[in-house]
XYZ file of C-alpha atoms in Angstrom:
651
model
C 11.476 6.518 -6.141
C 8.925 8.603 -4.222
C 8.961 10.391 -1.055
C 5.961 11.616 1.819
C 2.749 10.127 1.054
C 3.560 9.633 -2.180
C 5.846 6.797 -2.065
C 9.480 7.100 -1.511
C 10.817 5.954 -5.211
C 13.669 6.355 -2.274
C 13.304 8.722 0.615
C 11.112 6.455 2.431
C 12.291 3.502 1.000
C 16.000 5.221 1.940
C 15.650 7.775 4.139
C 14.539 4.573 5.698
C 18.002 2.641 5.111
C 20.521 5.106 6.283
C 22.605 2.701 8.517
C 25.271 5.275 9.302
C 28.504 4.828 9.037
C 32.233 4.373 9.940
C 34.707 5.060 8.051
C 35.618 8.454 6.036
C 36.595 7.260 2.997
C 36.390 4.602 0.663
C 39.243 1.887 1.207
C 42.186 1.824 -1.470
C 41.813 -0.626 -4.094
C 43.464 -3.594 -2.772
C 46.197 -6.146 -4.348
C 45.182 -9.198 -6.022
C 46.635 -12.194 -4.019
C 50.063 -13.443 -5.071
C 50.835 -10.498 -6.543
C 53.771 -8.135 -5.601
C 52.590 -4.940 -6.805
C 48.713 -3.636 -6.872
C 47.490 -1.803 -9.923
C 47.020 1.905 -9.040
C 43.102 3.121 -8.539
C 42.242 4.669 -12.026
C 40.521 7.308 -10.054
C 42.843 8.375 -7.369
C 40.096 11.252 -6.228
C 37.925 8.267 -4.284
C 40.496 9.267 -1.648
C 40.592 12.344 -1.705
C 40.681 14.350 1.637
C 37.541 15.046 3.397
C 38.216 18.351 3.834
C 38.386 19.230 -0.181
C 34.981 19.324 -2.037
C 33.879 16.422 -3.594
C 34.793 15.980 -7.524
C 32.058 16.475 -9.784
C 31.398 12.988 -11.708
C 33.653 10.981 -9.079
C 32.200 8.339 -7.691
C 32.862 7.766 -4.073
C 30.421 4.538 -3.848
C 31.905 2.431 -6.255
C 35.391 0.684 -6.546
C 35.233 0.406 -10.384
C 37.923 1.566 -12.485
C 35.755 3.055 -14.941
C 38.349 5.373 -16.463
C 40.029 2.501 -17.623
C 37.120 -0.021 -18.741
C 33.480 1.119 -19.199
C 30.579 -2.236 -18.984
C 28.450 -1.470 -21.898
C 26.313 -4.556 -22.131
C 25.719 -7.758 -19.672
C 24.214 -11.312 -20.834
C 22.910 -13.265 -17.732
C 22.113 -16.810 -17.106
C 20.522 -17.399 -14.139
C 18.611 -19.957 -11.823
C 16.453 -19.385 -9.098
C 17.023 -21.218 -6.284
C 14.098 -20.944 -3.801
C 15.210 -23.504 -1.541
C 18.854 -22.591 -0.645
C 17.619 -18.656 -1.434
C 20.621 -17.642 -4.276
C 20.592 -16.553 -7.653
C 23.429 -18.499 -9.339
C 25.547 -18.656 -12.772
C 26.959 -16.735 -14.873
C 27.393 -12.660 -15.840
C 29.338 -12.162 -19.121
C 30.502 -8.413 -19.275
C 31.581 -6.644 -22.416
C 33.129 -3.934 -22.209
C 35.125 -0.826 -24.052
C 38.894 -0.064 -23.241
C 39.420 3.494 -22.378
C 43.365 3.038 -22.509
C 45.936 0.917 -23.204
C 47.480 0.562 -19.787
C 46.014 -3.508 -19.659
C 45.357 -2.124 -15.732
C 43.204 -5.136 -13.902
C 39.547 -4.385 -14.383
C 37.837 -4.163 -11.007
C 34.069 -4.914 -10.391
C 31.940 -4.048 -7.796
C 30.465 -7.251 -5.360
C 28.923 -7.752 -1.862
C 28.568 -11.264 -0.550
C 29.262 -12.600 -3.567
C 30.409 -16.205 -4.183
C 33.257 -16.084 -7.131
C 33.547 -19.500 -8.524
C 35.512 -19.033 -11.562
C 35.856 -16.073 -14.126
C 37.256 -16.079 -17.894
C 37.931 -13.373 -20.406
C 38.975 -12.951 -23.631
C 38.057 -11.207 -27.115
C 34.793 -12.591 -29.357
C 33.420 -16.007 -28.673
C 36.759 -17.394 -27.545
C 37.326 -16.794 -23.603
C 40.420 -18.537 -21.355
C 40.277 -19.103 -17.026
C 42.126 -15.733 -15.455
C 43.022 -15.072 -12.298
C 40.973 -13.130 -10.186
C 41.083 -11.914 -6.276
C 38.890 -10.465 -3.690
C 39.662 -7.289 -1.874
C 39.144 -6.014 1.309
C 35.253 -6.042 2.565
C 33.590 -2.541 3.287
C 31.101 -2.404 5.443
C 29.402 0.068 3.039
C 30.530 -0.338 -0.231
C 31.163 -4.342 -0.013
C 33.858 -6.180 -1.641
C 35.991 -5.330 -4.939
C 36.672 -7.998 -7.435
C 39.824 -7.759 -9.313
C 40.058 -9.620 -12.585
C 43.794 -9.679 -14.781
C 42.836 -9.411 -18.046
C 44.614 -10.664 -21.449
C 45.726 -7.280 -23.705
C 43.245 -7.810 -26.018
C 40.164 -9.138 -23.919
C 36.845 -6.821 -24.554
C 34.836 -9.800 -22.573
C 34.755 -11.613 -19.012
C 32.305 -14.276 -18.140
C 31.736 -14.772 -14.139
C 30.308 -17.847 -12.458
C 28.904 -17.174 -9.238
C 25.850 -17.330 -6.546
C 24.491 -14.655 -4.545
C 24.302 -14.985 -0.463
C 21.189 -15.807 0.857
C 20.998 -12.349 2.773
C 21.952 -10.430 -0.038
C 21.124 -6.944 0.576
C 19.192 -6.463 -2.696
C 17.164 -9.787 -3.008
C 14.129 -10.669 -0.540
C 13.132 -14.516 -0.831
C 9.493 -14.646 0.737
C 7.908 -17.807 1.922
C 4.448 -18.359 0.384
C 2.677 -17.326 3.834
C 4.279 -13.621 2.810
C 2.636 -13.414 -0.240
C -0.886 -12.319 -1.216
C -2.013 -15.807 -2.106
C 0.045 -17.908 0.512
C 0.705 -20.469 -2.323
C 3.747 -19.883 -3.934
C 7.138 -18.134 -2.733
C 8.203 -14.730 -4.367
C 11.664 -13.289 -4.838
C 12.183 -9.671 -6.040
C 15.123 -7.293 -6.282
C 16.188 -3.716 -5.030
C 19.006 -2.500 -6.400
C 19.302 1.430 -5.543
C 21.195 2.760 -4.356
C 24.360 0.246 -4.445
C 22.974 -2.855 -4.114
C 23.042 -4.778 -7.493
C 26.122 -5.297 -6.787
C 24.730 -8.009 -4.288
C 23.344 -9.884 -7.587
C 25.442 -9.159 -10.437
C 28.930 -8.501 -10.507
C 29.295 -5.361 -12.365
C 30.435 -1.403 -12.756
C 27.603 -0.742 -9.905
C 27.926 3.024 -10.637
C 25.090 5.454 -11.720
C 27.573 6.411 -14.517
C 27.516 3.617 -16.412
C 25.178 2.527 -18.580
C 24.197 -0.717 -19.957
C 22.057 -2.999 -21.981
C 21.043 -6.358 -20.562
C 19.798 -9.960 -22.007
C 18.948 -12.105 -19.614
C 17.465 -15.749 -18.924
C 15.777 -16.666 -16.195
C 15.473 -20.224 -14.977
C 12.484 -20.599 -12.356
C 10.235 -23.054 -10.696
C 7.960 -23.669 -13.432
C 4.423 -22.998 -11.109
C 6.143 -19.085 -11.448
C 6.563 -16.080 -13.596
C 9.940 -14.054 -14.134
C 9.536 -10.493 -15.136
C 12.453 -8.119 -15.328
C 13.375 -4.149 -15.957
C 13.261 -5.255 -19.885
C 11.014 -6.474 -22.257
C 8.166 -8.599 -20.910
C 6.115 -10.932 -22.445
C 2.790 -10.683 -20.576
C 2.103 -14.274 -22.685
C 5.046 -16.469 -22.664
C 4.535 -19.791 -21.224
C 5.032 -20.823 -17.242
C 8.047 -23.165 -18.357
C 10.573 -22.333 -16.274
C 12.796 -20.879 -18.657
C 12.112 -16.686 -19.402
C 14.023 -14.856 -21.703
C 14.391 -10.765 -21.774
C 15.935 -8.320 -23.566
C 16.630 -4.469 -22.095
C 18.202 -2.529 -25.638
C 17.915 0.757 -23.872
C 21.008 1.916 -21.925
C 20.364 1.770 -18.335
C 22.536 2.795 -14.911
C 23.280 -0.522 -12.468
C 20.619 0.369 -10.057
C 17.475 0.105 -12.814
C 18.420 -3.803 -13.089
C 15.399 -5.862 -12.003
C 13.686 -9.049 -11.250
C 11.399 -10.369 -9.747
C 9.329 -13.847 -9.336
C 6.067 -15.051 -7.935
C 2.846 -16.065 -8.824
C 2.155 -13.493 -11.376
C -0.588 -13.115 -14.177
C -1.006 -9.851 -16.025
C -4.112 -7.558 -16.778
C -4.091 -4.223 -19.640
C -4.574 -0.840 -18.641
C -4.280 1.036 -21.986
C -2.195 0.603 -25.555
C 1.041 0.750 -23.626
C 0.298 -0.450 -19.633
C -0.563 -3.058 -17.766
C -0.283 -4.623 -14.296
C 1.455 -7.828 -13.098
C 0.334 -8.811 -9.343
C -0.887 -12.433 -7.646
C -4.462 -13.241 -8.825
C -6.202 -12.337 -5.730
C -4.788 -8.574 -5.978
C -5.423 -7.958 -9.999
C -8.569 -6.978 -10.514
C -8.339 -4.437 -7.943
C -4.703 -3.185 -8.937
C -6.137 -2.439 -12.713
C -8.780 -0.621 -11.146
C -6.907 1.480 -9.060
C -4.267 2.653 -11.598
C -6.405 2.415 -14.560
C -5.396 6.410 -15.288
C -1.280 5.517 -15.925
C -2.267 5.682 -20.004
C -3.721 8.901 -19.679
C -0.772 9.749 -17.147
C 1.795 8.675 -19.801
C -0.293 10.317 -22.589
C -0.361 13.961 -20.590
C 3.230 13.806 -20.031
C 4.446 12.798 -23.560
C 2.641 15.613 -24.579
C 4.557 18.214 -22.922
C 8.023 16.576 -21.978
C 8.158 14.590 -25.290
C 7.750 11.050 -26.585
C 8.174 8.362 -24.381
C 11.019 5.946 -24.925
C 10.623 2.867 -23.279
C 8.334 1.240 -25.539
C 5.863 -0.401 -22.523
C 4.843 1.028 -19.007
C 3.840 -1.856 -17.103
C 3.550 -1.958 -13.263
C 4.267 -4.714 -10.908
C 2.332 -4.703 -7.514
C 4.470 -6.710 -4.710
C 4.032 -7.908 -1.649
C 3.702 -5.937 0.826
C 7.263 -6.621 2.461
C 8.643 -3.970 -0.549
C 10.184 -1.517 1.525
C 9.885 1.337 -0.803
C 6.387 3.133 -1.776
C 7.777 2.593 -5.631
C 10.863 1.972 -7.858
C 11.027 3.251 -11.483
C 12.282 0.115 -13.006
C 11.792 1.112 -16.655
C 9.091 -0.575 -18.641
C 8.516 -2.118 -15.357
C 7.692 0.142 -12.363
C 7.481 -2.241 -8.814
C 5.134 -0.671 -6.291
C 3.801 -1.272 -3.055
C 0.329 -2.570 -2.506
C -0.075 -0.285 0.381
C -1.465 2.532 -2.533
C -4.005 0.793 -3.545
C -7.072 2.776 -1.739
C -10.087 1.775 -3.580
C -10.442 5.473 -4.721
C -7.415 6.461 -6.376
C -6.359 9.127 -3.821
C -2.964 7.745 -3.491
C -1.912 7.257 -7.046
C 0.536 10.190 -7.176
C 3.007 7.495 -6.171
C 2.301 5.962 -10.009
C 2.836 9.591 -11.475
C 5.899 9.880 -9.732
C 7.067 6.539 -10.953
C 6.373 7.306 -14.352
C 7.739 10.694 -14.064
C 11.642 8.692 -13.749
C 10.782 7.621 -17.374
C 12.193 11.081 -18.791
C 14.374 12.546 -15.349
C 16.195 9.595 -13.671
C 15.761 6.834 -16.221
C 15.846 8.963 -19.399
C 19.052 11.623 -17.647
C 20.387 9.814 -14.939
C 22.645 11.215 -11.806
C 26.157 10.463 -12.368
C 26.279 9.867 -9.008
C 24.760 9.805 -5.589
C 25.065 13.243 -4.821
C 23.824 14.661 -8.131
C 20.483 12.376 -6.760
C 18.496 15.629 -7.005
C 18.683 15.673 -10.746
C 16.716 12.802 -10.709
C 14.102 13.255 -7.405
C 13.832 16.906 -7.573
C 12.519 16.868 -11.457
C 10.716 14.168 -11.387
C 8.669 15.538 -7.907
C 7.973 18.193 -9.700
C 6.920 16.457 -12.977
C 5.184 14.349 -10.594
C 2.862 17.220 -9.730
C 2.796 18.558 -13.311
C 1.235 15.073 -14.144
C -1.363 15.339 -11.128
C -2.433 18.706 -12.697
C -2.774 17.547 -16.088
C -4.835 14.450 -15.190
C -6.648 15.076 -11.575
C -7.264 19.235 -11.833
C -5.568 22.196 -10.192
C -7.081 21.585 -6.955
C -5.344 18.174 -6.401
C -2.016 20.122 -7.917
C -2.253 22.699 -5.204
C -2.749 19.955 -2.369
C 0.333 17.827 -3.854
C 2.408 21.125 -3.633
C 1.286 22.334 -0.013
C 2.231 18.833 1.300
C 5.620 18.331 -0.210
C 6.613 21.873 1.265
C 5.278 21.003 4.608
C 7.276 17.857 4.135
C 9.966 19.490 3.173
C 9.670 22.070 5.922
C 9.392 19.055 8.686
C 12.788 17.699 7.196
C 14.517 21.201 7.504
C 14.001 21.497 11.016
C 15.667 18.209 11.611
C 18.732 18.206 9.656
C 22.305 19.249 9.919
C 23.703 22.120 7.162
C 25.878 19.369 5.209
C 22.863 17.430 4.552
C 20.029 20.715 3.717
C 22.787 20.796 0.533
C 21.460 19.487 -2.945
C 24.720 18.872 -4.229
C 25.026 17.011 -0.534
C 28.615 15.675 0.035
C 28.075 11.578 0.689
C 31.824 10.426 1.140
C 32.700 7.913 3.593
C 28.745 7.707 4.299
C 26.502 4.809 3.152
C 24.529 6.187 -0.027
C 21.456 5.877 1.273
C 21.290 8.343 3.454
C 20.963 10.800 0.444
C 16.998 9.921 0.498
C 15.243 12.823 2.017
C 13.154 15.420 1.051
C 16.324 17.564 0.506
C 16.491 16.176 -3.070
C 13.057 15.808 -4.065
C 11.043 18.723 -2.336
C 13.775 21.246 -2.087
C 15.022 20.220 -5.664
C 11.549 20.170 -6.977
C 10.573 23.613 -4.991
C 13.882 24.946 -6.867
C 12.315 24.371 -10.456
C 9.023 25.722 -9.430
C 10.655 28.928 -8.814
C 12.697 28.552 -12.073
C 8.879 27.778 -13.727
C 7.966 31.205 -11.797
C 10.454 33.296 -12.909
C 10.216 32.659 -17.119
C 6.843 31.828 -17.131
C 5.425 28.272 -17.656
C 5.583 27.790 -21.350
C 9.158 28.861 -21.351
C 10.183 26.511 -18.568
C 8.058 23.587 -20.324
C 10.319 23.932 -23.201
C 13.568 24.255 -21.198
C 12.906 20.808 -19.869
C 11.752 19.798 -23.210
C 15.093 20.427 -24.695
C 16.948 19.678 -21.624
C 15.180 15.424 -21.547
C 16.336 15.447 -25.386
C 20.135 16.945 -24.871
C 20.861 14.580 -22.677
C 18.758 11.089 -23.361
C 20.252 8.208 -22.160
C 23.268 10.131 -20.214
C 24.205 10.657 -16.889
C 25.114 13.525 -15.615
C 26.673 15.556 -12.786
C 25.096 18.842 -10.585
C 28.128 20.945 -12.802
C 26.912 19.439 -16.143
C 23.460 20.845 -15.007
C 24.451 24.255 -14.134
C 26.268 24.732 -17.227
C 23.441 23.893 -19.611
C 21.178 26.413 -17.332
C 23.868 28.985 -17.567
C 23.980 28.402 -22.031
C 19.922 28.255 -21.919
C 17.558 30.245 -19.575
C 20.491 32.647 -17.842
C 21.513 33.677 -21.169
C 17.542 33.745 -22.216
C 16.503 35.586 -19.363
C 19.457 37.499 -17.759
C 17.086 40.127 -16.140
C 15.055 37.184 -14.236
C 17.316 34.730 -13.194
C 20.841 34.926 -11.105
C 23.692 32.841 -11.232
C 24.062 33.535 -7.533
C 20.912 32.684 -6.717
C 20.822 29.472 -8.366
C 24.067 28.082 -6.727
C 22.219 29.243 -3.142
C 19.860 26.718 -4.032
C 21.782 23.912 -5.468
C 24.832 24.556 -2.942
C 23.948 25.985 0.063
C 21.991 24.554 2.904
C 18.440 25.869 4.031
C 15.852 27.700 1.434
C 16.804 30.689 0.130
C 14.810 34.168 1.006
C 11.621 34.608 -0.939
C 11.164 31.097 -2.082
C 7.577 30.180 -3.188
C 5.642 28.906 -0.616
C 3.040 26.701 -2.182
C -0.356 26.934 -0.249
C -3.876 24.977 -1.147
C -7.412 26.571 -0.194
C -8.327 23.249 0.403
C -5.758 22.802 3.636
C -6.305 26.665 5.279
C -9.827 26.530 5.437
C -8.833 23.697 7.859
C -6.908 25.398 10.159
C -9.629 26.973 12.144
C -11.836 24.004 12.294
C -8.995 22.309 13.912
C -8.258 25.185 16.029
C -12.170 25.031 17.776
C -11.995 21.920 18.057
C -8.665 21.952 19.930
C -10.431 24.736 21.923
C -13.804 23.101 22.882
C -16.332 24.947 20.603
C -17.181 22.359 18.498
C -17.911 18.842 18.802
C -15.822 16.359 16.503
C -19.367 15.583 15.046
C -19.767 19.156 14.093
C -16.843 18.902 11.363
C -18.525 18.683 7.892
C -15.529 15.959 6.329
C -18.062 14.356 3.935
C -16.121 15.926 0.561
C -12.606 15.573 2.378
C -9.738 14.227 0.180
C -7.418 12.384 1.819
C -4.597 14.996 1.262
C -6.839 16.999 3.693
C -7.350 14.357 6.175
C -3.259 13.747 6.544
C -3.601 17.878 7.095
C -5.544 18.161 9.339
C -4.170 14.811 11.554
C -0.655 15.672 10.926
C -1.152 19.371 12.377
C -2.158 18.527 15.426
C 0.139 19.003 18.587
C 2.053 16.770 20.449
C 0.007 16.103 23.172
C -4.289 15.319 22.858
C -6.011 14.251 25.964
C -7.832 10.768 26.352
C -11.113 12.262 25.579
C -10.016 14.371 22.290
C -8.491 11.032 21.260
C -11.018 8.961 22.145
C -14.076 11.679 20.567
C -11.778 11.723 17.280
C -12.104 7.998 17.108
C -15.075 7.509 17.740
C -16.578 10.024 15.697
C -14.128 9.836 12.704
C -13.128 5.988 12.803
C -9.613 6.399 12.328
C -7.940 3.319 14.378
C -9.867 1.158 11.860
C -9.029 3.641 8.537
C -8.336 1.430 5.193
C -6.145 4.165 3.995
C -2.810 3.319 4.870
C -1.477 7.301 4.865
C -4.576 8.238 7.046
C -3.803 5.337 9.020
C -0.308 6.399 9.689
C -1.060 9.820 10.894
C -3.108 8.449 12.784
C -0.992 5.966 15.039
C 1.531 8.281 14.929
C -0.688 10.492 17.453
C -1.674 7.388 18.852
C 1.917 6.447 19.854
C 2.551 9.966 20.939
C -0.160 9.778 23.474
C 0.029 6.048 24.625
C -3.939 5.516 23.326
C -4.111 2.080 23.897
C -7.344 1.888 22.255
C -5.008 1.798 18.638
C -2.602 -0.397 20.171
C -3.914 -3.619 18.577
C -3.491 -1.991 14.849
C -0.174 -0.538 15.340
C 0.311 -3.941 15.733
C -1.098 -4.894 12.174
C -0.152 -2.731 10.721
C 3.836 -3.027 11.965
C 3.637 -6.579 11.224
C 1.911 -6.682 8.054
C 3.551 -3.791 5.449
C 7.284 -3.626 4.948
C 7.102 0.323 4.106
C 9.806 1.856 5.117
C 8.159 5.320 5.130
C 5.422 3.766 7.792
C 7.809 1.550 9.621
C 10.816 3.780 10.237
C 8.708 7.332 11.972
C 6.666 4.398 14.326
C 9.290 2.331 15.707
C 11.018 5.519 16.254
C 8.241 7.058 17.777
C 7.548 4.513 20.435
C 11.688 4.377 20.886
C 11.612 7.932 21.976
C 8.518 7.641 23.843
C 10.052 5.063 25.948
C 8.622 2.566 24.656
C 11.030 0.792 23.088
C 10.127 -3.171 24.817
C 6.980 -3.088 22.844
C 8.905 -1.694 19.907
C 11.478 -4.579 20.130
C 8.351 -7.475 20.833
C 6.712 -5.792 17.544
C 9.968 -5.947 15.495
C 11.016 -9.332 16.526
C 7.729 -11.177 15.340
C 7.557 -9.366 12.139
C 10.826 -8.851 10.946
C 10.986 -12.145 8.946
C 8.737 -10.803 6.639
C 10.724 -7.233 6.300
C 13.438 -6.737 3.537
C 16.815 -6.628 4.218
C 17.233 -3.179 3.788
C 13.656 -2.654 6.130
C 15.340 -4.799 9.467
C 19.124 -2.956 8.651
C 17.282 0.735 9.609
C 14.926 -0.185 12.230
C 17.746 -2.225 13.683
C 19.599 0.988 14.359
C 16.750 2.306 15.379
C 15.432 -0.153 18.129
C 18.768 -1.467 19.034
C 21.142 1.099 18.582
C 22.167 4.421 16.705
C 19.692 5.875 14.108
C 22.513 6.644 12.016
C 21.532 10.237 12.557
């Protein structure tokens, strides 16, 4: 996912869903009922003590023994239930014994019906008992299965809740074309687990077959192998035979047709939104095309994109083969389509190497952010490179200023917390500034073919932060011992803050802004006077977002005026914009805050509003806005703003 204005692929989308949290540490894996004695965790460092440093490659956010059974492949069978808003039958897991201990295998679930489970070896699978452990607030609820010595296979039938944290069931008055309902899934960071029982761990990979049994008026598509062709008869069938963590499962349904980009991409949206989706992201060949060429082939077969509703809480989510993205990008002039670049980027660092867990997430945000802006350069110019870069520092900057030490850490320790809260731009822009020095230091070429090697030593793996430092310490220390320092490097990766002399990206295009801005804050020139007629968008958002806290009525009212910002299409330019709005109480925007509160989902929008008219003290018209819209929000988009209008910001 994508941060800032480029998306979220999570901060915004996350950074947006930190709920907060309370307890310290994950809850001990409980007893099955009935029985007198509980198996023992496999991985007795889940409780470790708070006060010792997290474990490299233990994950705190899942209740699966993995060390005794790894998931290596799932079948599902599944129906779509629009009316009664489930997903329901059956998950067959197989999976690989890592000992002989026979220990009960333990799955991760949250609000999970359990109807029945079997296991066994091959084709032939007997009823087991199973039991359901203690709920967690955070992590949900463990499902422990007793399994026969020589089982390799369990089958689960089950339904989903209807308020299952990963699923959103829209009405067809949500949609685009008001016709049909929709249904799509969000599974980062932990919330598959609220579809499919499984290993819902970032270390665990999998391959998938699935079938999908809809309405037959609608189209299934999933994180797999779509078939832009196969007939609306209720019945869809997909394959996934790449390895892939939990949180990369997919699906979604709606009214979907499907329009080519290039060899290799396409776009699925509702009819009325098509034509003008293929338009706007008609560059993602070229995009894929510029990055094979320096990071190496790409290995997903397809890149399609899915444009959803606009309830999707996130900017983007790299899905592979499949990317889902908001609608809020599309622009009519292509200035927001860094957010596709980004998505794409998660094809080689994310969905390609994978974090092993949530707090090795800058492994997979902080290389593809700055892949992201590789991919800019190579398609767009160096102009648009340099205005991606300045941004994401000043972004990165903003975040500093707000944040505690424990959580200005790459390697950021998450236990006891709600995974979500890792989404910042600690992981992407600090992780992404970090390899932009690296770049600095041994030259370009050399650091092209680091990363080169790096995507091909570790394809379809996931790794940890120490895995990482150990293949820099065996490649470029030992390459380039007079430019680079251990010491240095684990500042970066393990310290809080930015360490002394970073780079400080800057863009030509933003300073020559500065004193504009500065006389017209001072009265010698008129609003009218500013020459904006070749301005990018990037430099709009720069000049609106440095402007102080407090305007007067007339500077608002002359920017307006002059400038047409309360009525701006562009959704980023539009933010910045009510964001000064709401700082100042200009009423004159009041009536879009309210549409554009009510109709986006965007987490990255919806989260720095609400809170801005909280903490303005105007949190009644906060809670009237909230209230009439947040039917249409995701789960995940009422949990944060919630906390936000309600109660504690989980900060």
């Amino acid at each position: 996912m994508l941060p800032r204005l480029l998306c979220t692929s999570l901060f915004v989308g996350t950074l947006a869903l930190a709920g907060g949290c309370s307890k310290s540490e994950p809850p001990a894996e409980p007893e099955a009922k009935g029985e007198t004695a509980a198996a023992q965790p496999a991985d007795t460092a889940k409780q470790a003590p708070a006060d010792k440093a997290p474990q490299s490659g233990v994950d705190y956010h899942s209740f699966a023994n993995t060390d005794d059974y790894r998931v290596q492949h799932i079948d599902l069978d599944l129906n779509v239930d629009f009316e009664r808003k489930v997903l329901e039958g059956e998950a067959k897991l197989q999976f690989k014994r890592l000992n002989d201990k026979n220990r009960p295998m333990i799955l991760d679930t949250r609000g999970l019906e359990i109807e029945s489970v079997k296991a066994g070896h091959g084709e032939k699978m007997d009823p087991v008992k199973f039991s359901m452990g203690e709920k967690d607030d955070h992590l949900g609820t463990p499902l422990k299965i007793n399994l026969p010595k020589n089982a390799t296979r369990v089958a689960i039938q089950y339904r989903t809740s209807p308020d299952a944290s990963g699923v959103q069931w829209l009405e067809p008055q949500q949609t685009a074309g008001k016709e049909h309902p929709f249904l799509f899934t969000q599974a980062q960071a932990i919330h598959a687990r609220s579809f499919v029982p499984l290993q819902d761990s970032p270390k665990v990979r999998i391959t998938y077959n699935a079938t999908i049994r809809t309405p037959e008026a609608l189209r299934a598509v999933m994180s797999a192998n779509n078939d832009p062709q196969a007939e609306k008869d209720g019945v869809y069938e997909f394959e996934m035979p790449q390895p892939i963590p939990s949180y990369l499962l997919a699906l979604a349904v709606g009214d979907l047709e499907f329009k080519p980009m290039g060899e290799r991409t396409g776009v699925y949206a509702e009819p009325s939104l098509l034509d003008a989706a293929a338009a706007e992201f008609e560059d993602t060949e070229s995009m894929l095309e510029a990055t094979e060429k320096v990071y190496g082939p790409y290995r997903w077969d397809r890149y399609d994109l899915l444009i959803l509703p606009p309830s999707f809480p996130f900017g983007g989510m790299e899905n592979p083969r499949l990317s889902f993205i908001t609608p809020t990008v599309i622009a009519g002039d292509k200035s927001l389509v860094a957010l596709i670049a980004h998505e794409l980027a998660h094809s080689w660092s994310g969905n390609l190497v994978t974090n092993a867990s949530w707090r090795d997430l800058w492994l997979n945000e902080g290389f593809t952010t700055y892949l992201t802006n590789r991919i800019m350069q190579n398609v767009y110019g160096d102009e648009r490179y340099r205005m991606e870069m300045a941004l994401g520092y000043d972004d990165l900057q903003a975040d500093l200023k707000d944040k505690d030490d424990r959580d200005e850490i790459m390697a950021i320790d998450l236990r006891g917390r709600d995974p979500d809260e890792v989404f910042s731009n600690i992981p992407y822009e600090k992780g992404s500034l970090f390899l932009y020095e690296l770049e600095q230091k041994v030259g370009r070429e050399n650091f092209d073919q680091f990363l080169l090697d790096y995507f091909n030593n570790f394809a379809f793996q996931s790794i940890t932060t120490e895995d990482f430092v150990k293949y820099l310490n065996e490649t470029l220390l030992k390459q380039y011992p007079d430019k680079l320092d251990a010491e240095r490097i684990n500042e970066w990766i393990f310290e809080p803050g930015i360490p002394a002399g970073a780079p400080h990206p800057q863009s030509d295009a933003f300073t020559k802004l500065d004193p504009v801005r500065s006389q017209w804050l001072d009265g010698e020139i008129a609003a009218q006077d500013i020459d904006t007629g070749d301005w990018t968008f990037h430099q709009w958002k720069y000049f609106l977002d440095g402007m102080p806290e407090k305007l007067s009525e007339a500077q608002l009212k002359e920017l307006d005026e002059v400038f047409g910002l309360t009525e701006s299409q562009n959704n980023e330019v539009a933010f910045s914009w009510l964001m000064i709005a709401v700082r100042n109480n200009y009423q004159p925007a009041y009536q879009r805050l309210e549409q554009f509160l009510t109709g986006i989902g965007r987490n990255k929008f919806l989260r720095p509003l609400y809170r801005n008219l909280v903490e303005t003290g105007q949190g009644e018209l906060a809670k009237r806005i909230f209230e009439n819209a947040k039917r249409g929000y995701h789960p995940l988009t009422v949990k944060v703003n919630s906390n936000i209008i309600y109660g504690d910001d989980g900060e």
